[in-house]
Coordinates of N, CA, C and O in Angstrom, one line a residue:
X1 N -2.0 -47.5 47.1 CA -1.2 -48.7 47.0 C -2.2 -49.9 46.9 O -3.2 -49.9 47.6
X2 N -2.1 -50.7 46.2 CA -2.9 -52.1 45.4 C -2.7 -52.8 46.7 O -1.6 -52.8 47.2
X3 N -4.0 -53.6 47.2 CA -3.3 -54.6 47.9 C -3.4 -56.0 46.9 O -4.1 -56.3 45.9
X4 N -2.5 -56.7 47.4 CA -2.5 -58.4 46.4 C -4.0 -59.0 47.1 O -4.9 -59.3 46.3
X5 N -4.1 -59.2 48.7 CA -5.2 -59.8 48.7 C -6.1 -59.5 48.4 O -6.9 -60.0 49.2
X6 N -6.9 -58.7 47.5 CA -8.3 -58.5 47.2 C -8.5 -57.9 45.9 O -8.3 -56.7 45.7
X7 N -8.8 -58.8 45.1 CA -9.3 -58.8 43.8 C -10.6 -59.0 43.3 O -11.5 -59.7 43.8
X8 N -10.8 -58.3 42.0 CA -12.2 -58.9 41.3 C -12.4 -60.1 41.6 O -11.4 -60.7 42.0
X9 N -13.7 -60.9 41.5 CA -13.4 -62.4 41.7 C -13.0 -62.6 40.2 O -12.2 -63.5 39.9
X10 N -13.5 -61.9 39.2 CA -13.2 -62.4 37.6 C -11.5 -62.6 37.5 O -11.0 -63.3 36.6
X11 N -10.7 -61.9 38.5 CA -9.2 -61.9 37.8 C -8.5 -63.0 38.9 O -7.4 -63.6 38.6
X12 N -9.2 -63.1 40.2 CA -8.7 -64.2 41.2 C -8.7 -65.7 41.4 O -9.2 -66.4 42.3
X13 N -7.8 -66.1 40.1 CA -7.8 -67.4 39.7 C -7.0 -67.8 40.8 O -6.2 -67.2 41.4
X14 N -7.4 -69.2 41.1 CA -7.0 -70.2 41.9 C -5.5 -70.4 41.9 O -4.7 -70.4 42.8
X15 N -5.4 -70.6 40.6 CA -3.9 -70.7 40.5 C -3.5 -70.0 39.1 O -4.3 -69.8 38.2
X16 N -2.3 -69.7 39.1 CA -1.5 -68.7 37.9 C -0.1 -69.2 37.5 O 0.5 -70.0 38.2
X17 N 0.3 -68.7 36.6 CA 2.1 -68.4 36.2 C 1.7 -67.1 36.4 O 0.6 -66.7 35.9
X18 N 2.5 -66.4 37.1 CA 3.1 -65.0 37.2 C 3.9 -64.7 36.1 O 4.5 -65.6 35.5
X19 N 4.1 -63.4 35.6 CA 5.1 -63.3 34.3 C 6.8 -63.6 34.4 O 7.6 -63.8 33.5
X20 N 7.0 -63.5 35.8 CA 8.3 -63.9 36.6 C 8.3 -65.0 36.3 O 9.5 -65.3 36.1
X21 N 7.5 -66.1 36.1 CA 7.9 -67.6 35.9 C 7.4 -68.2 37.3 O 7.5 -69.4 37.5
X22 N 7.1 -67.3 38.1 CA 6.7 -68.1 39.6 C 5.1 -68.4 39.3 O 4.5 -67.8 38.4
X23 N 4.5 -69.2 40.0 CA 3.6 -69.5 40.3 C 2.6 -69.0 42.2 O 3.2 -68.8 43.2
X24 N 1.3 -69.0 41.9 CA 0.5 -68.2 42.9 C -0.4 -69.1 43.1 O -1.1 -69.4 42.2
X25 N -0.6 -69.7 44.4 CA -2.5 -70.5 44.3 C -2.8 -69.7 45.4 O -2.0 -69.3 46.3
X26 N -4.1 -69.6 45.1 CA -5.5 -68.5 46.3 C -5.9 -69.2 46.7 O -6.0 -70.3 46.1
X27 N -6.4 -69.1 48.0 CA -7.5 -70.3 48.3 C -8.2 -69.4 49.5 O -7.8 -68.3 50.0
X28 N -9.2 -70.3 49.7 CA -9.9 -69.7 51.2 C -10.6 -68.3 50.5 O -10.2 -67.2 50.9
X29 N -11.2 -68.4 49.8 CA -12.1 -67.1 49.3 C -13.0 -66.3 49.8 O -14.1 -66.8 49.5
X30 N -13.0 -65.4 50.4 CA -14.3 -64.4 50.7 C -14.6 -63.2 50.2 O -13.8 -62.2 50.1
X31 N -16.2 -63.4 50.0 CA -16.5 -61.7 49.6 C -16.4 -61.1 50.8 O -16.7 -61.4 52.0
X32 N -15.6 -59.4 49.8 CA -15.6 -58.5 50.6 C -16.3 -57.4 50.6 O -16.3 -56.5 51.4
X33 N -16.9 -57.5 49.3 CA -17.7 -55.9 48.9 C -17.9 -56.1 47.1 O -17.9 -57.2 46.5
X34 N -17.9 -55.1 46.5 CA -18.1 -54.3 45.4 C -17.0 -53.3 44.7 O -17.0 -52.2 45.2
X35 N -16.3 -53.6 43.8 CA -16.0 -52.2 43.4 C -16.7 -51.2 42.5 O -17.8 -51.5 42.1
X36 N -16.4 -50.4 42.2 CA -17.2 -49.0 42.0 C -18.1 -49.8 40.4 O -19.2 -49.4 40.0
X37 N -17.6 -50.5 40.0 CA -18.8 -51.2 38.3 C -19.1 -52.6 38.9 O -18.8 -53.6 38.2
X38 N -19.6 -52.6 40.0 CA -20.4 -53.7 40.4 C -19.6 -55.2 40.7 O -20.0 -56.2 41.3
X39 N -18.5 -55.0 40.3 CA -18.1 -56.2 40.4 C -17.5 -56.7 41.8 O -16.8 -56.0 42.5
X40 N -18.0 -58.0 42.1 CA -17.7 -58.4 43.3 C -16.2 -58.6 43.7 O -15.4 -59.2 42.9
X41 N -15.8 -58.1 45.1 CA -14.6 -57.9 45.5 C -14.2 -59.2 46.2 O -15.1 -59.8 46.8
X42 N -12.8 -59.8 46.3 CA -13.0 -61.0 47.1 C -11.4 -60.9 47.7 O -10.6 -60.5 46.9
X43 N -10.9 -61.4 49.0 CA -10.0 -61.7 49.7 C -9.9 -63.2 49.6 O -10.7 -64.1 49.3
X44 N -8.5 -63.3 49.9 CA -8.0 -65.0 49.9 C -6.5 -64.6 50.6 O -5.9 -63.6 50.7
X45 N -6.3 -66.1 51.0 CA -5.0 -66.7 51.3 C -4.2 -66.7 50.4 O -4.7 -66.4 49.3
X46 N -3.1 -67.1 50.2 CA -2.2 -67.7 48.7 C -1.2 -67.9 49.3 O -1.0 -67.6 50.4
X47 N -0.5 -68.5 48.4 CA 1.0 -68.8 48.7 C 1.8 -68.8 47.4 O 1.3 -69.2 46.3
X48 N 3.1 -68.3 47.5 CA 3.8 -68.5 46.1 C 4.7 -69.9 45.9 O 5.0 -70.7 46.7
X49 N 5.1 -69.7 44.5 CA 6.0 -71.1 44.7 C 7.1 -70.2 43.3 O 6.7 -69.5 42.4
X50 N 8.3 -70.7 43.6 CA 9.0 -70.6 41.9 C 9.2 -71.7 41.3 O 10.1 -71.6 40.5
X51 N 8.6 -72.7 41.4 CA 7.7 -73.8 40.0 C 6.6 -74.2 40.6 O 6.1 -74.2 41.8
X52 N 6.2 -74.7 39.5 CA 4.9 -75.1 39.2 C 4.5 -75.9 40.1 O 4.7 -77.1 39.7
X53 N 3.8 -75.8 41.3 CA 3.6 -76.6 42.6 C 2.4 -78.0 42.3 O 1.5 -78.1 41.5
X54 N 3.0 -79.1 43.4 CA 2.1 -80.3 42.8 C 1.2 -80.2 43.9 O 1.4 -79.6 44.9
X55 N -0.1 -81.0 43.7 CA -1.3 -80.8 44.6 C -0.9 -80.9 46.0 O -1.3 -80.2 46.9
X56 N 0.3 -82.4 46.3 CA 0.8 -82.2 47.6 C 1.1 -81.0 48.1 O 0.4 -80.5 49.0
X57 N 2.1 -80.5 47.5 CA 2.2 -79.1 47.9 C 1.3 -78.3 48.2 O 1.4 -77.9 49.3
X58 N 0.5 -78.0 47.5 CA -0.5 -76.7 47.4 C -1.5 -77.6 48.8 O -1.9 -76.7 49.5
X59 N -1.9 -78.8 49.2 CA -2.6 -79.2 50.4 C -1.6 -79.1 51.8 O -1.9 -79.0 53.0
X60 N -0.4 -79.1 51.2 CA 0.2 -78.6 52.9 C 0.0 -77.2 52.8 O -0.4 -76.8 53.9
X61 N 0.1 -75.9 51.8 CA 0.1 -74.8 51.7 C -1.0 -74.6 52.6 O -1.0 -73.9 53.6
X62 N -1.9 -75.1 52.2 CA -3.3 -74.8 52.9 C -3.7 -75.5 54.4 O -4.6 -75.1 55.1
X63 N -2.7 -76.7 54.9 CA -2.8 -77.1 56.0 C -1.8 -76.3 56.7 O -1.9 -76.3 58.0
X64 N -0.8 -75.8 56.2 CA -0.3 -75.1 57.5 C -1.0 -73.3 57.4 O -0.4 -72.5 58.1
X65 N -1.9 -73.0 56.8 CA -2.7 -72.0 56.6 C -3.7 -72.3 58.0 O -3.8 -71.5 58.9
X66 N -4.4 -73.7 57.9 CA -5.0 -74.1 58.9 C -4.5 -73.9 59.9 O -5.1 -73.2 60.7
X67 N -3.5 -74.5 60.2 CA -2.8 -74.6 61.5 C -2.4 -73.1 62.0 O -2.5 -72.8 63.2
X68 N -2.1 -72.4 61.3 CA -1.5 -70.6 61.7 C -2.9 -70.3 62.1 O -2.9 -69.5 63.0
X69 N -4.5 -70.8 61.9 CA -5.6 -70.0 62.0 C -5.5 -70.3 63.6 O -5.4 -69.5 64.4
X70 N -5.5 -71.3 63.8 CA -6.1 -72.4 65.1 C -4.8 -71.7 66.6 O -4.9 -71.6 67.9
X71 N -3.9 -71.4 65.6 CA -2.3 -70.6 66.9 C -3.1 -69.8 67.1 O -3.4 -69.9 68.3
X72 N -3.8 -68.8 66.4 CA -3.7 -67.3 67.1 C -5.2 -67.2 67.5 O -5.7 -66.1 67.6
X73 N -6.1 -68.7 67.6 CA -7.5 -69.1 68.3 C -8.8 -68.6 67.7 O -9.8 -68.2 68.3
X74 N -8.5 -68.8 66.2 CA -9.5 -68.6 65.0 C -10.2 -70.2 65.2 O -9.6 -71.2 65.3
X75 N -11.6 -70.1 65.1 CA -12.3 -71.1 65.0 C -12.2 -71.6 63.5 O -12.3 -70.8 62.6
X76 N -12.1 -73.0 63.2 CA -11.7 -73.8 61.7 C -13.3 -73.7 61.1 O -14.3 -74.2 61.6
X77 N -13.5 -73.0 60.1 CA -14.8 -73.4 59.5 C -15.0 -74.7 58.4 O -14.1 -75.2 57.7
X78 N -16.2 -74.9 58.5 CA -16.0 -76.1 57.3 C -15.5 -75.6 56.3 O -14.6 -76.2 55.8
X79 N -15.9 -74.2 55.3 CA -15.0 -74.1 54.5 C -13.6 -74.2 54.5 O -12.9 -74.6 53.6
X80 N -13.1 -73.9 55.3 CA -11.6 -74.1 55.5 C -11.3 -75.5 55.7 O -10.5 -76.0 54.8
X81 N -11.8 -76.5 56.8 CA -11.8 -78.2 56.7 C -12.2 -78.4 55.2 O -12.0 -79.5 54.7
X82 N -12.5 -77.9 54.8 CA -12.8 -78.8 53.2 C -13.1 -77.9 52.0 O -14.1 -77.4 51.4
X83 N -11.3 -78.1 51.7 CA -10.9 -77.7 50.8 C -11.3 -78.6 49.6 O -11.1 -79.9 49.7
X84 N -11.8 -78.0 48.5 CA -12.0 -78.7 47.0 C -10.7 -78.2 46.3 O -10.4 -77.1 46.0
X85 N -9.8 -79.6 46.1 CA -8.6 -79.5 45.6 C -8.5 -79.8 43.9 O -7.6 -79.5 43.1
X86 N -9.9 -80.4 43.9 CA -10.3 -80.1 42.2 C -9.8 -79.3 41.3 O -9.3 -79.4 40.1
X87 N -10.1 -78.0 42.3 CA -10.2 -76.5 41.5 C -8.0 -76.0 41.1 O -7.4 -75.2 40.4
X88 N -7.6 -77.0 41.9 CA -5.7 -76.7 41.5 C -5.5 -77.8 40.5 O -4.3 -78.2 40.3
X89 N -6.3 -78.4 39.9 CA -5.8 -79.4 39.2 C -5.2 -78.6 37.8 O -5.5 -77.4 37.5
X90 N -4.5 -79.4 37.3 CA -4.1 -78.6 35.7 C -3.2 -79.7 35.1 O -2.7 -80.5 35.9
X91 N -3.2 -79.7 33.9 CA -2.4 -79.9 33.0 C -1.1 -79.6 32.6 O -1.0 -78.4 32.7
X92 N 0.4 -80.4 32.0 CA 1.2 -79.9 31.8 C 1.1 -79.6 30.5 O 2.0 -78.9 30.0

């Protein structure tokens, strides 16, 4: 069974259209390893949306990602305090 969180980093775009028409943003990225042709493996967070989500959105996505860390008494790292929201920007 595939898991969704851990992908090539080559195929683990930030944000997507799904073929469903829904949309996906990743965030919070870590390497996890290698797969077997070298390519680096990486875990993330995400959240779905069925449209095209605006940056507001996608920064509460990731602040209440924050806040679920801090309930169950995960220490906030700076990567996680500071998110580059650059990387969800796009075009219509």
């Amino acid at each position: 069974m595939e898991q969704k969180n851990i992908l090539p980093r080559i195929c683990a775009k930030p944000i997507e259209q799904q073929p469903d028409g829904t949309w996906i943003v990743r965030h919070h990225f870590r390497v996890v390893g290698k797969d077997d042709n070298g390519e680096e493996l990486v875990t993330f967070a995400s959240s779905e949306y069925p449209d095209k989500p605006t940056i507001q959105q996608i920064q509460r996505s990731i602040d209440r990602y924050r806040v679920s860390l801090t309930m169950y008494g995960d220490t906030i790292s700076d990567e996680i305090e500071k998110v580059d929201l650059s990387m969800y920007m796009f075009t219509d």
